[in-house]
mmCIF file of C-alpha atoms in Angstrom:
data_model
loop_
_atom_site.group_PDB
_atom_site.id
_atom_site.type_symbol
_atom_site.label_atom_id
_atom_site.label_comp_id
_atom_site.label_asym_id
_atom_site.label_seq_id
_atom_site.Cartn_x
_atom_site.Cartn_y
_atom_site.Cartn_z
ATOM 1 C CA MET A 1 -4.177 -38.002 86.019
ATOM 2 C CA LEU A 2 -5.214 -35.200 88.351
ATOM 3 C CA TRP A 3 -1.752 -33.650 88.084
ATOM 4 C CA PHE A 4 -1.953 -33.696 84.282
ATOM 5 C CA TYR A 5 -5.274 -31.886 84.530
ATOM 6 C CA VAL A 6 -3.948 -29.299 86.989
ATOM 7 C CA LEU A 7 -0.788 -28.679 84.959
ATOM 8 C CA SER A 8 -2.673 -28.341 81.678
ATOM 9 C CA LEU A 9 -5.053 -25.888 83.318
ATOM 10 C CA ALA A 10 -2.061 -23.862 84.595
ATOM 11 C CA VAL A 11 -0.532 -23.783 81.103
ATOM 12 C CA ILE A 12 -3.796 -22.635 79.510
ATOM 13 C CA VAL A 13 -4.387 -19.935 82.137
ATOM 14 C CA GLY A 14 -0.776 -18.754 81.756
ATOM 15 C CA ALA A 15 -1.104 -18.531 77.975
ATOM 16 C CA GLU A 16 -4.357 -16.578 78.233
ATOM 17 C CA LEU A 17 -2.833 -14.226 80.816
ATOM 18 C CA ASN A 18 0.237 -13.705 78.625
ATOM 19 C CA ALA A 19 -1.938 -12.907 75.594
ATOM 20 C CA GLU A 20 -4.065 -10.409 77.527
ATOM 21 C CA ILE A 21 -1.012 -8.650 78.961
ATOM 22 C CA GLU A 22 0.614 -8.503 75.534
ATOM 23 C CA HIS A 23 -2.485 -7.027 73.894
ATOM 24 C CA ALA A 24 -2.997 -4.491 76.709
ATOM 25 C CA SER A 25 0.607 -3.274 76.648
ATOM 26 C CA PRO A 26 1.410 -0.253 74.457
ATOM 27 C CA TYR A 27 4.452 -2.175 73.215
ATOM 28 C CA GLY A 28 2.525 -5.405 72.616
ATOM 29 C CA LYS A 29 1.037 -6.841 69.446
ATOM 30 C CA ASP A 30 -2.495 -6.358 68.244
ATOM 31 C CA PRO A 31 -4.652 -9.449 67.633
ATOM 32 C CA GLY A 32 -3.672 -11.091 64.346
ATOM 33 C CA GLU A 33 -0.118 -9.738 64.270
ATOM 34 C CA LYS A 34 2.891 -12.015 64.088
ATOM 35 C CA GLU A 35 5.364 -9.180 64.603
ATOM 36 C CA ILE A 36 4.841 -5.831 66.272
ATOM 37 C CA GLY A 37 3.392 -3.346 63.787
ATOM 38 C CA GLU A 38 2.378 -5.926 61.196
ATOM 39 C CA LYS A 39 -1.303 -6.643 60.820
ATOM 40 C CA LYS A 40 -2.390 -9.963 59.391
ATOM 41 C CA LYS A 41 -3.893 -9.371 55.977
ATOM 42 C CA ILE A 42 -7.044 -11.277 55.168
ATOM 43 C CA GLY A 43 -9.570 -11.288 52.354
ATOM 44 C CA PRO A 44 -9.274 -8.790 49.486
ATOM 45 C CA LEU A 45 -6.405 -6.964 51.203
ATOM 46 C CA ALA A 46 -4.333 -10.167 51.288
ATOM 47 C CA GLU A 47 -5.156 -10.889 47.633
ATOM 48 C CA ARG A 48 -4.144 -7.345 46.615
ATOM 49 C CA ALA A 49 -0.838 -7.613 48.514
ATOM 50 C CA TRP A 50 -0.146 -10.999 46.890
ATOM 51 C CA MET A 51 -0.811 -9.604 43.388
ATOM 52 C CA GLU A 52 1.456 -6.608 44.044
ATOM 53 C CA GLN A 53 4.281 -8.861 45.246
ATOM 54 C CA LYS A 54 3.804 -11.145 42.253
ATOM 55 C CA ARG A 55 3.913 -8.230 39.778
ATOM 56 C CA ALA A 56 7.000 -6.761 41.468
ATOM 57 C CA GLY A 57 8.763 -10.139 41.449
ATOM 58 C CA THR A 58 9.298 -10.079 45.210
ATOM 59 C CA LEU A 59 6.931 -12.938 46.003
ATOM 60 C CA LYS A 60 8.710 -15.468 48.212
ATOM 61 C CA PRO A 61 7.535 -18.944 49.137
ATOM 62 C CA ALA A 62 5.797 -19.222 52.493
ATOM 63 C CA ILE A 63 8.710 -21.162 53.988
ATOM 64 C CA ALA A 64 11.058 -18.268 53.182
ATOM 65 C CA ARG A 65 8.945 -15.930 55.337
ATOM 66 C CA ALA A 66 8.659 -18.395 58.204
ATOM 67 C CA ASN A 67 10.516 -17.831 61.422
ATOM 68 C CA CYS A 68 12.604 -20.994 61.478
ATOM 69 C CA ASP A 69 16.196 -22.122 61.107
ATOM 70 C CA VAL A 70 16.163 -23.045 57.435
ATOM 71 C CA ASP A 71 19.283 -22.339 55.390
ATOM 72 C CA ALA A 72 18.147 -20.824 52.099
ATOM 73 C CA ASP A 73 21.525 -21.507 50.432
ATOM 74 C CA LEU A 74 21.333 -25.269 50.811
ATOM 75 C CA PRO A 75 19.291 -27.320 48.366
ATOM 76 C CA PRO A 76 16.453 -29.345 49.897
ATOM 77 C CA VAL A 77 17.367 -32.870 50.861
ATOM 78 C CA VAL A 78 15.233 -35.350 48.962
ATOM 79 C CA SER A 79 15.544 -38.949 50.022
ATOM 80 C CA THR A 80 13.968 -41.645 47.887
ATOM 81 C CA ALA A 81 14.779 -44.523 50.214
ATOM 82 C CA PRO A 82 12.922 -44.681 53.525
ATOM 83 C CA SER A 83 15.097 -44.441 56.589
ATOM 84 C CA PRO A 84 15.414 -47.621 58.646
ATOM 85 C CA PRO A 85 13.263 -47.758 61.773
ATOM 86 C CA ARG A 86 14.901 -46.579 64.962
ATOM 87 C CA ALA A 87 14.798 -48.405 68.274
ATOM 88 C CA SER A 88 12.217 -45.918 69.587
ATOM 89 C CA ASP A 89 9.963 -46.707 66.604
ATOM 90 C CA TRP A 90 10.073 -50.394 67.477
ATOM 91 C CA LEU A 91 9.464 -49.687 71.151
ATOM 92 C CA LEU A 92 6.478 -47.398 70.562
ATOM 93 C CA GLY A 93 5.042 -49.804 68.001
ATOM 94 C CA ALA A 94 5.386 -52.690 70.433
ATOM 95 C CA LEU A 95 3.682 -50.678 73.188
ATOM 96 C CA VAL A 96 0.730 -49.799 70.962
ATOM 97 C CA VAL A 97 0.306 -53.326 69.605
ATOM 98 C CA GLY A 98 0.789 -54.830 73.075
ATOM 99 C CA GLU A 99 -1.821 -52.554 74.611
ATOM 100 C CA ALA A 100 -4.293 -53.359 71.841
ATOM 101 C CA ALA A 101 -3.639 -57.079 72.291
ATOM 102 C CA LEU A 102 -4.154 -56.886 76.059
ATOM 103 C CA LEU A 103 -7.392 -54.914 75.703
ATOM 104 C CA THR A 104 -8.698 -57.368 73.120
ATOM 105 C CA TYR A 105 -7.769 -60.322 75.324
ATOM 106 C CA ALA A 106 -9.497 -58.750 78.336
ATOM 107 C CA LYS A 107 -12.686 -58.057 76.366
ATOM 108 C CA LEU A 108 -12.794 -61.551 74.887
ATOM 109 C CA ARG A 109 -12.120 -63.152 78.256
ATOM 110 C CA SER A 110 -14.931 -61.198 79.938
ATOM 111 C CA ARG A 111 -17.360 -62.120 77.151
ATOM 112 C CA LEU A 112 -16.408 -65.789 77.360
ATOM 113 C CA ARG A 113 -16.929 -65.766 81.131
ATOM 114 C CA ARG A 114 -20.429 -64.347 80.676
ATOM 115 C CA LEU A 115 -21.304 -67.074 78.187
ATOM 116 C CA THR A 116 -20.252 -69.942 80.460
#
């Protein structure tokens, strides 16, 4: 558990250091920017930009502006039937239920010992 704590602290310190270096650099991003040179619009400015895009017909869904590997040409896959559970689902479910059962057993056993 100590190693988890030390490693998480190292990750957090590294992320903070990276952010400070990026904001201090002349080539870095300002706070609130997702890309260099693009300020995050909030409040009335964001509403005005949204209205202008809507009037111009250039308003795109949020997923179209996201930085991810989504193919815009393919239609979305809609599945009505749930997928069958995988082996990892069964294993994780068994671990959770088993742990809960063991904890319950231990609590009941300790309470019964106190009563007798």
